[in-house]
Amino acid sequence: MLSKEEMPACPVATTVSLIGSKWKLLIVRNLLSRPWRFNELKKDLEGISQKVLTDSLRSMEDDGIVVRTVYPEVPPRVEYALSELGETMRPILNAMEAWGLDYQEMVQNTH
């Protein structure tokens, strides 16, 4: 999690620092539907490198947004899901989706 000193004064900047990257937003979008395994995310997020996905998931886990669960199986199964804190971002992403749909519709109707 961000320390008090690292946290931006602006609350919008705080949110952007946590999920503002393109990949983090798309990871959260996917995790809103269900838990995902690493390789599923990598396949679904076309163009993301393994390093960026790993770093993004670790960062969001450190920030308390994502929970990583390792199942004691052979081979081990690892799933990523939104934490309770991560779930509180659902209205933000729902609002972004609604705005994006409205914008797409407006653009389609003007061309």
Short mmCIF file of C-alpha atoms in Angstrom, two decimals:
data_model
loop_
_atom_site.label_atom_id
_atom_site.label_comp_id
_atom_site.label_asym_id
_atom_site.label_seq_id
_atom_site.Cartn_x
_atom_site.Cartn_y
_atom_site.Cartn_z
CA MET A 1 0.00 0.00 0.00
CA LEU A 2 1.03 3.57 -0.53
CA SER A 3 2.55 5.15 2.53
CA LYS A 4 1.13 8.38 3.84
CA GLU A 5 4.16 10.21 2.40
CA GLU A 6 3.79 8.59 -1.04
CA MET A 7 0.09 9.34 -1.33
CA PRO A 8 -0.74 12.27 -3.62
CA ALA A 9 -2.67 15.15 -2.04
CA CYS A 10 -5.32 14.89 -4.76
CA PRO A 11 -7.73 11.93 -4.32
CA VAL A 12 -8.09 11.53 -8.09
CA ALA A 13 -4.30 11.28 -8.39
CA THR A 14 -4.34 8.63 -5.65
CA THR A 15 -6.80 6.51 -7.65
CA VAL A 16 -4.80 7.02 -10.86
CA SER A 17 -1.60 5.99 -9.09
CA LEU A 18 -3.24 2.70 -8.07
CA ILE A 19 -5.06 1.69 -11.28
CA GLY A 20 -4.20 4.39 -13.80
CA SER A 21 -2.12 2.32 -16.18
CA LYS A 22 -3.81 0.82 -19.21
CA TRP A 23 -2.97 -2.71 -18.11
CA LYS A 24 -4.04 -2.34 -14.47
CA LEU A 25 -7.43 -1.02 -15.56
CA LEU A 26 -7.91 -3.94 -17.93
CA ILE A 27 -6.79 -6.45 -15.28
CA VAL A 28 -9.32 -5.00 -12.83
CA ARG A 29 -11.99 -5.08 -15.57
CA ASN A 30 -11.36 -8.80 -16.04
CA LEU A 31 -11.26 -9.56 -12.33
CA LEU A 32 -14.66 -7.90 -11.87
CA SER A 33 -16.24 -10.92 -13.57
CA ARG A 34 -14.42 -13.76 -11.75
CA PRO A 35 -11.02 -14.94 -10.49
CA TRP A 36 -8.48 -15.48 -13.29
CA ARG A 37 -5.33 -17.53 -13.63
CA PHE A 38 -2.15 -15.82 -14.82
CA ASN A 39 -2.08 -17.48 -18.26
CA GLU A 40 -5.77 -16.70 -18.83
CA LEU A 41 -5.08 -13.02 -18.18
CA LYS A 42 -2.01 -13.08 -20.42
CA LYS A 43 -4.01 -14.58 -23.30
CA ASP A 44 -6.97 -12.24 -22.84
CA LEU A 45 -4.91 -9.04 -22.53
CA GLU A 46 -3.49 -9.02 -26.01
CA GLY A 47 -0.11 -7.32 -26.15
CA ILE A 48 0.77 -7.45 -22.43
CA SER A 49 4.19 -8.88 -21.66
CA GLN A 50 4.71 -11.46 -18.95
CA LYS A 51 6.87 -8.98 -17.01
CA VAL A 52 4.26 -6.20 -17.13
CA LEU A 53 1.48 -8.59 -16.08
CA THR A 54 3.60 -9.96 -13.22
CA ASP A 55 4.64 -6.47 -12.07
CA SER A 56 1.06 -5.14 -12.32
CA LEU A 57 -0.43 -8.05 -10.35
CA ARG A 58 2.28 -7.78 -7.67
CA SER A 59 1.79 -4.04 -7.37
CA MET A 60 -1.99 -4.38 -7.07
CA GLU A 61 -1.51 -7.18 -4.53
CA ASP A 62 0.83 -4.92 -2.50
CA ASP A 63 -1.78 -2.14 -2.69
CA GLY A 64 -4.48 -4.46 -1.37
CA ILE A 65 -6.57 -4.44 -4.56
CA VAL A 66 -5.86 -8.01 -5.70
CA VAL A 67 -5.65 -11.27 -3.75
CA ARG A 68 -3.41 -14.09 -4.97
CA THR A 69 -4.52 -17.58 -3.96
CA VAL A 70 -2.24 -20.61 -4.38
CA TYR A 71 -4.07 -23.93 -4.31
CA PRO A 72 -2.09 -26.89 -2.92
CA GLU A 73 -2.33 -29.02 -6.04
CA VAL A 74 0.23 -30.57 -8.35
CA PRO A 75 0.99 -28.57 -10.39
CA PRO A 76 0.09 -25.61 -8.14
CA ARG A 77 -2.87 -23.55 -9.31
CA VAL A 78 -2.73 -19.81 -8.71
CA GLU A 79 -5.72 -17.50 -9.10
CA TYR A 80 -6.01 -13.75 -8.88
CA ALA A 81 -9.20 -12.09 -7.65
CA LEU A 82 -10.26 -8.69 -6.45
CA SER A 83 -9.98 -8.15 -2.72
CA GLU A 84 -12.80 -6.52 -0.76
CA LEU A 85 -11.01 -3.22 -1.38
CA GLY A 86 -10.71 -4.03 -5.09
CA GLU A 87 -14.44 -4.76 -5.25
CA THR A 88 -15.12 -1.19 -4.11
CA MET A 89 -13.75 -0.07 -7.50
CA ARG A 90 -16.71 -1.70 -9.29
CA PRO A 91 -18.76 1.56 -9.46
CA ILE A 92 -15.75 3.41 -10.91
CA LEU A 93 -15.33 0.89 -13.72
CA ASN A 94 -19.10 0.68 -14.29
CA ALA A 95 -19.15 4.48 -14.70
CA MET A 96 -16.20 4.31 -17.11
CA GLU A 97 -17.98 1.60 -19.12
CA ALA A 98 -21.21 3.63 -19.30
CA TRP A 99 -19.33 6.75 -20.38
CA GLY A 100 -17.39 4.77 -22.99
CA LEU A 101 -20.58 3.28 -24.41
CA ASP A 102 -22.19 6.73 -24.61
CA TYR A 103 -19.12 8.11 -26.34
CA GLN A 104 -18.97 5.23 -28.83
CA GLU A 105 -22.66 5.74 -29.63
CA MET A 106 -22.17 9.49 -30.10
CA VAL A 107 -19.21 8.94 -32.44
CA GLN A 108 -21.12 6.34 -34.46
CA ASN A 109 -24.11 8.65 -34.82
CA THR A 110 -21.99 11.58 -36.04
CA HIS A 111 -20.27 9.61 -38.81
#
